């Protein structure tokens, strides 16, 4: 199947994950999609394992008579809960520059979305403006499936044992939570979950959530002098006291941030949630200490009870991947050989590969090809998916040749 048709077929599946769900996977659509992919793999003659939590593994045996490391390729089934992924209506256009008017009347402008400058002269797939596209990460799945189909149908491509894995709930941070590393049975893997063509990543944020509960004192506002303690006022003071230059909209590259993700409540009680991010573990811990010291100060200043709790989400995979830089170099060399310029940069976010690397499966990340994920302005150049598939094949070929 042509990779474009494959991708357009995959985005029909509504696989938006749901952080409020307690099931695994968090939504039924992910399991429906996993079963569809399982059939595709079986039709290729590939041995599969799909468990009751939506983790789909495929196993391809070696076709050489010498030992090779077992390599894997991973992508996630779900799309982001930020925007609808139901009834996706993709449009293929030949982009000649300028703004793009979507079918709902909204405009994707060059000024607001400079990534469009990368794809002038390309055929690109866009949304109709009512949903996200789902290139994150259905283009990654299409890239892997297309490459695997080539490999199993062409005996001249020499390879060792190959694993493919499609996992649920990456977008809500649960992707590796039930991933059975032993069952996957692999020496190292790549997640195919990056953005624009050429991205190659082995660093990501350290990440934590911070939960704050503020107890105020509510009385009638007409007789409130020297009595009322407004929990919302304290919440506002807390947020305004954090360094404003450390908010996401003012940071880039290796700069970390605090982000107030929600604030709710009233005079008597207020709750706040932050996410904290930094590539440096020292700076990550410093950010935690800053917000904890501020909470202690405000608790004393206002004579109120303020509870604070941190929950770590994932850590920078760099620490676990530095001993495996040969895998990064394998991907870099393979990119160059298929005419892709490597863009080695840190992920300003997370990756299933981060958690999997800490679980004993070294797992850097490379591009899936899309832009503007998680919203209606998402798009992907078709050529990036073709190149992604070519890259997977080249990595496998080079691994076999280098270890011959």
Coordinates of N, CA and C in Angstrom, one line a residue, residues 159-314:
X159 N 19.1 -8.3 7.4 CA 18.7 -7.7 8.7 C 18.7 -8.8 9.7
X160 N 18.9 -8.3 11.0 CA 18.8 -9.2 12.1 C 17.3 -9.2 12.6
X161 N 17.1 -9.6 13.8 CA 15.7 -9.6 14.4 C 15.3 -8.2 14.5
X162 N 14.0 -7.9 14.1 CA 13.4 -6.6 14.2 C 12.1 -6.7 15.0
X163 N 11.9 -5.6 15.8 CA 10.7 -5.5 16.6 C 10.0 -4.2 16.2
X164 N 8.7 -4.3 16.1 CA 7.9 -3.1 16.0 C 6.9 -3.0 17.2
X165 N 6.6 -1.8 17.7 CA 5.7 -1.7 18.8 C 4.8 -0.5 18.7
X166 N 3.5 -0.7 18.9 CA 2.6 0.4 18.9 C 1.9 0.5 20.2
X167 N 2.0 1.6 20.9 CA 1.6 1.7 22.3 C 0.5 2.8 22.5
X168 N -0.3 2.6 23.5 CA -1.4 3.5 23.8 C -1.0 4.7 24.7
X169 N -1.8 5.7 24.7 CA -1.8 6.7 25.8 C -0.5 7.5 26.0
X170 N 0.3 7.6 24.9 CA 1.6 8.4 25.0 C 1.2 9.9 25.4
X171 N 0.2 10.4 24.8 CA -0.1 11.8 24.9 C -0.5 12.2 26.3
X172 N -0.9 11.3 27.1 CA -1.3 11.6 28.5 C -0.2 11.0 29.5
X173 N 1.0 10.7 28.9 CA 2.1 10.3 29.7 C 2.2 8.9 30.3
X174 N 1.3 8.0 29.7 CA 1.2 6.7 30.3 C 1.7 5.6 29.3
X175 N 2.3 6.0 28.2 CA 2.7 5.1 27.2 C 3.5 3.9 27.7
X176 N 4.5 4.1 28.4 CA 5.3 3.0 28.9 C 4.8 2.3 30.2
X177 N 3.8 2.8 30.8 CA 3.4 2.3 32.1 C 3.1 0.8 32.1
X178 N 2.7 0.2 31.0 CA 2.4 -1.3 31.0 C 3.2 -1.9 29.9
X179 N 4.3 -1.3 29.4 CA 5.1 -1.8 28.4 C 6.0 -2.9 28.9
X180 N 5.9 -4.1 28.4 CA 6.7 -5.2 28.8 C 8.0 -5.3 28.1
X181 N 9.1 -4.7 28.7 CA 10.4 -4.7 28.0 C 10.9 -6.1 27.7
X182 N 10.7 -7.0 28.6 CA 11.1 -8.4 28.4 C 10.4 -9.0 27.3
X183 N 9.1 -8.8 27.2 CA 8.3 -9.4 26.1 C 8.7 -8.8 24.7
X184 N 9.0 -7.5 24.7 CA 9.5 -6.9 23.5 C 10.8 -7.4 23.0
X185 N 11.6 -7.8 23.9 CA 12.8 -8.6 23.6 C 13.7 -7.9 22.6
X186 N 14.3 -6.8 23.0 CA 15.0 -5.9 22.0 C 16.2 -5.3 22.7
X187 N 17.3 -5.1 21.9 CA 18.5 -4.5 22.5 C 18.4 -3.0 22.5
X188 N 17.8 -2.4 21.5 CA 17.6 -0.9 21.5 C 16.5 -0.6 20.5
X189 N 16.0 0.5 20.6 CA 14.9 0.9 19.7 C 14.9 2.4 19.4
X190 N 14.1 2.8 18.4 CA 13.9 4.2 18.1 C 12.4 4.5 18.2
X191 N 12.0 5.6 18.9 CA 10.6 6.1 18.7 C 10.6 6.9 17.5
X192 N 9.6 6.8 16.7 CA 9.4 7.6 15.5 C 8.3 8.5 15.8
X193 N 8.7 9.6 16.5 CA 7.6 10.5 17.1 C 8.1 11.9 17.1
X194 N 9.1 12.3 16.3 CA 9.5 13.7 16.3 C 8.7 14.5 15.3
X195 N 9.2 15.8 15.1 CA 8.5 16.7 14.2 C 9.1 16.6 12.8
X196 N 9.6 17.8 12.3 CA 10.1 18.0 11.0 C 11.2 17.0 10.6
X197 N 11.3 16.8 9.3 CA 12.3 15.8 8.8 C 13.7 16.2 9.2
X198 N 14.5 15.2 9.6 CA 15.8 15.4 10.1 C 16.0 15.4 11.6
X199 N 14.9 15.6 12.3 CA 15.1 15.6 13.8 C 15.6 14.3 14.3
X200 N 16.6 14.4 15.2 CA 17.2 13.2 15.8 C 17.5 13.6 17.3
X201 N 16.9 12.9 18.2 CA 16.9 13.4 19.6 C 17.3 12.4 20.6
X202 N 18.2 12.7 21.5 CA 18.5 11.8 22.6 C 18.5 12.6 24.0
X203 N 17.9 13.8 24.0 CA 17.7 14.6 25.2 C 16.3 15.0 25.3
X204 N 15.7 15.1 26.5 CA 14.4 15.6 26.7 C 14.3 16.3 28.0
X205 N 13.2 16.9 28.3 CA 13.0 17.5 29.6 C 13.0 16.5 30.8
X206 N 13.4 16.9 31.9 CA 13.0 16.3 33.2 C 11.6 17.0 33.5
X207 N 10.7 16.2 33.9 CA 9.3 16.7 34.0 C 8.6 16.4 35.4
X208 N 7.9 17.3 35.9 CA 7.1 17.1 37.1 C 5.9 17.9 37.1
X209 N 4.9 17.4 37.8 CA 3.6 18.2 38.1 C 3.7 18.6 39.5
X210 N 3.1 19.8 39.8 CA 3.1 20.4 41.1 C 1.6 20.7 41.5
X211 N 1.2 20.2 42.6 CA -0.2 20.4 43.0 C -0.2 21.2 44.3
X212 N -1.0 22.3 44.3 CA -1.0 23.2 45.4 C -2.5 23.4 45.9
X213 N -2.7 23.3 47.2 CA -4.0 23.5 47.8 C -3.9 24.6 48.8
X214 N -4.7 25.7 48.7 CA -4.7 26.8 49.6 C -6.0 27.0 50.3
X215 N -5.9 27.0 51.7 CA -7.1 27.2 52.5 C -7.2 28.6 52.9
X216 N -8.3 29.3 52.5 CA -8.5 30.7 52.9 C -9.5 30.8 54.0
X217 N -10.1 31.9 54.2 CA -11.1 32.1 55.3 C -12.2 33.0 54.7
X218 N -13.4 32.5 54.6 CA -14.5 33.2 53.9 C -15.4 33.8 55.0
X219 N -15.6 35.1 54.8 CA -16.7 35.8 55.7 C -17.4 36.7 54.7
X220 N -18.5 37.3 55.3 CA -19.2 38.3 54.5 C -18.3 39.5 54.1
X221 N -18.3 39.8 52.8 CA -17.4 40.9 52.4 C -17.7 42.2 53.0
X222 N -18.9 42.4 53.5 CA -19.2 43.7 54.2 C -18.6 43.8 55.5
X223 N -18.2 42.7 56.1 CA -17.5 42.8 57.4 C -16.3 42.0 57.4
X224 N -15.5 42.1 56.3 CA -14.4 41.2 56.1 C -13.1 41.8 56.6
X225 N -13.1 43.1 57.0 CA -11.8 43.7 57.3 C -11.1 43.0 58.4
X226 N -9.8 42.7 58.1 CA -8.9 42.0 59.1 C -9.3 40.6 59.4
X227 N -10.3 40.0 58.6 CA -10.7 38.7 58.9 C -10.6 37.8 57.6
X228 N -11.1 38.3 56.5 CA -11.1 37.5 55.3 C -9.7 37.2 54.8
X229 N -9.5 35.9 54.4 CA -8.3 35.6 53.7 C -8.7 34.9 52.4
X230 N -8.5 35.6 51.3 CA -9.0 35.1 50.0 C -8.0 34.2 49.4
X231 N -8.4 32.9 49.3 CA -7.5 31.9 48.7 C -7.1 32.3 47.3
X232 N -8.0 32.8 46.5 CA -7.7 33.2 45.1 C -6.7 34.3 45.1
X233 N -6.7 35.3 46.0 CA -5.7 36.3 46.0 C -4.3 35.7 46.3
X234 N -4.3 34.8 47.2 CA -3.0 34.1 47.5 C -2.5 33.3 46.3
X235 N -3.4 32.7 45.6 CA -3.0 31.9 44.4 C -2.4 32.8 43.4
X236 N -3.1 34.0 43.2 CA -2.6 35.0 42.2 C -1.3 35.5 42.6
X237 N -1.1 35.8 43.9 CA 0.2 36.3 44.4 C 1.3 35.3 44.2
X238 N 1.0 34.0 44.4 CA 2.0 33.0 44.2 C 2.4 33.0 42.8
X239 N 1.5 32.9 41.8 CA 1.8 32.9 40.4 C 2.6 34.1 40.0
X240 N 2.2 35.3 40.4 CA 2.9 36.5 40.0 C 4.3 36.6 40.6
X241 N 4.6 35.8 41.7 CA 5.9 35.9 42.4 C 6.9 35.0 41.7
X242 N 6.4 34.0 40.9 CA 7.4 33.2 40.2 C 8.0 34.0 39.0
X243 N 9.2 33.7 38.7 CA 9.9 34.5 37.6 C 9.2 34.4 36.3
X244 N 8.7 35.5 35.8 CA 7.9 35.5 34.6 C 8.7 35.1 33.4
X245 N 10.0 35.3 33.4 CA 10.8 34.9 32.2 C 10.9 33.4 32.2
X246 N 10.5 32.7 33.2 CA 10.5 31.2 33.2 C 9.2 30.6 32.8
X247 N 8.3 31.4 32.1 CA 7.1 30.8 31.5 C 7.4 30.3 30.1
X248 N 6.6 29.3 29.7 CA 6.9 28.7 28.4 C 7.0 29.6 27.2
X249 N 6.1 30.7 27.2 CA 6.1 31.6 26.1 C 7.3 32.5 26.0
X250 N 8.2 32.4 27.0 CA 9.4 33.2 27.0 C 10.7 32.3 27.0
X251 N 10.6 31.0 26.7 CA 11.7 30.1 26.8 C 11.9 29.4 25.4
X252 N 13.1 28.9 25.2 CA 13.4 28.1 24.0 C 14.7 27.3 24.3
X253 N 15.0 26.4 23.4 CA 16.2 25.6 23.4 C 16.3 24.8 24.8
X254 N 17.4 25.1 25.5 CA 17.5 24.4 26.8 C 16.9 25.1 28.0
X255 N 16.2 26.1 27.8 CA 15.6 26.9 28.9 C 14.3 26.2 29.4
X256 N 14.3 25.9 30.7 CA 13.2 25.3 31.3 C 12.1 26.3 31.7
X257 N 11.0 25.8 32.3 CA 9.9 26.7 32.7 C 9.0 26.1 33.8
X258 N 8.3 27.1 34.4 CA 7.1 26.7 35.2 C 5.9 27.1 34.3
X259 N 4.8 26.3 34.3 CA 3.6 26.7 33.6 C 2.4 26.4 34.5
X260 N 1.6 27.4 34.8 CA 0.4 27.2 35.5 C -0.6 26.6 34.5
X261 N -1.0 25.4 34.8 CA -1.9 24.7 33.8 C -3.4 24.7 34.3
X262 N -3.6 25.0 35.6 CA -5.0 25.2 36.0 C -5.1 25.9 37.3
X263 N -6.1 26.7 37.6 CA -6.4 27.3 38.9 C -7.9 27.3 39.1
X264 N -8.3 26.8 40.2 CA -9.8 26.7 40.5 C -10.0 27.1 41.9
X265 N -11.3 27.4 42.2 CA -11.7 27.6 43.6 C -12.4 28.9 43.9
X266 N -12.4 29.3 45.1 CA -13.0 30.5 45.6 C -12.3 31.1 46.7
X267 N -13.0 31.9 47.5 CA -12.4 32.6 48.7 C -11.9 31.6 49.7
X268 N -12.6 30.6 50.0 CA -12.3 29.7 51.1 C -11.2 28.6 50.7
X269 N -11.2 28.3 49.4 CA -10.2 27.3 49.0 C -9.9 27.5 47.5
X270 N -8.6 27.3 47.2 CA -8.2 27.4 45.8 C -7.2 26.3 45.5
X271 N -7.2 25.7 44.3 CA -6.2 24.7 43.9 C -5.5 25.2 42.7
X272 N -4.2 24.8 42.6 CA -3.4 25.2 41.4 C -2.6 24.0 41.0
X273 N -2.4 23.9 39.7 CA -1.5 22.9 39.1 C -0.5 23.5 38.2
X274 N 0.7 23.1 38.4 CA 1.8 23.6 37.6 C 2.5 22.4 36.9
X275 N 3.1 22.6 35.7 CA 4.1 21.6 35.2 C 5.4 22.3 35.3
X276 N 6.4 21.6 35.6 CA 7.8 22.1 35.8 C 8.7 21.3 34.8
X277 N 9.5 22.0 34.0 CA 10.4 21.3 33.0 C 11.8 21.9 33.0
X278 N 12.8 21.1 32.9 CA 14.1 21.5 32.6 C 15.0 20.4 32.1
X279 N 15.9 20.6 31.2 CA 16.8 19.6 30.8 C 17.8 19.2 31.8
X280 N 18.3 20.2 32.6 CA 19.3 20.0 33.6 C 18.6 19.5 34.9
X281 N 19.1 18.4 35.5 CA 18.5 17.9 36.7 C 18.7 18.9 37.8
X282 N 19.9 19.6 37.9 CA 20.1 20.6 38.9 C 19.1 21.7 38.8
X283 N 18.9 22.3 37.6 CA 17.9 23.4 37.4 C 16.5 22.9 37.7
X284 N 16.2 21.7 37.3 CA 14.9 21.1 37.6 C 14.6 21.0 39.1
X285 N 15.6 20.6 39.9 CA 15.4 20.5 41.3 C 15.3 21.9 41.9
X286 N 16.1 22.9 41.3 CA 16.1 24.3 41.8 C 14.7 24.9 41.6
X287 N 14.1 24.6 40.4 CA 12.7 25.1 40.2 C 11.7 24.5 41.2
X288 N 11.9 23.3 41.6 CA 11.0 22.7 42.7 C 11.3 23.5 44.0
X289 N 12.5 23.7 44.3 CA 12.9 24.4 45.5 C 12.4 25.9 45.5
X290 N 12.4 26.5 44.4 CA 11.9 27.9 44.3 C 10.4 27.9 44.6
X291 N 9.6 27.0 44.1 CA 8.2 27.1 44.3 C 7.8 26.6 45.7
X292 N 8.6 25.7 46.3 CA 8.4 25.2 47.6 C 8.7 26.4 48.6
X293 N 9.8 27.1 48.4 CA 10.2 28.2 49.3 C 9.1 29.3 49.2
X294 N 8.6 29.6 48.0 CA 7.5 30.6 47.9 C 6.3 30.2 48.6
X295 N 5.9 28.9 48.6 CA 4.7 28.4 49.3 C 5.0 28.6 50.8
X296 N 6.1 28.2 51.3 CA 6.5 28.4 52.7 C 6.3 29.8 53.1
X297 N 6.9 30.8 52.3 CA 6.8 32.2 52.6 C 5.4 32.7 52.7
X298 N 4.5 32.3 51.7 CA 3.2 32.8 51.7 C 2.3 32.2 52.8
X299 N 2.6 31.0 53.2 CA 1.9 30.3 54.3 C 2.2 31.1 55.6
X300 N 3.4 31.5 55.8 CA 3.8 32.3 57.0 C 3.2 33.7 56.9
X301 N 3.3 34.3 55.7 CA 2.9 35.7 55.6 C 1.4 35.9 55.8
X302 N 0.6 34.9 55.3 CA -0.9 35.1 55.4 C -1.5 34.2 56.6
X303 N -0.7 33.4 57.2 CA -1.2 32.6 58.3 C -2.2 31.6 57.9
X304 N -2.0 31.0 56.7 CA -2.9 30.0 56.2 C -2.2 28.7 55.9
X305 N -2.9 27.6 55.7 CA -2.4 26.3 55.3 C -2.3 26.2 53.8
X306 N -1.1 25.9 53.3 CA -0.9 25.7 51.9 C -0.2 24.3 51.7
X307 N -0.9 23.4 51.1 CA -0.3 22.1 50.9 C 0.3 22.1 49.5
X308 N 1.5 21.4 49.3 CA 2.2 21.3 48.0 C 2.6 19.9 47.8
X309 N 2.5 19.4 46.6 CA 2.9 18.0 46.3 C 3.5 18.0 44.9
X310 N 4.6 17.3 44.8 CA 5.2 17.1 43.5 C 5.1 15.7 43.0
X311 N 4.9 15.5 41.7 CA 4.8 14.2 41.1 C 5.7 14.2 39.9
X312 N 6.9 13.4 39.9 CA 7.7 13.4 38.8 C 7.1 12.6 37.7
X313 N 7.2 13.0 36.4 CA 6.6 12.4 35.3 C 7.6 11.6 34.5
X314 N 8.7 12.2 34.2 CA 9.8 11.5 33.4 C 11.1 12.3 33.6

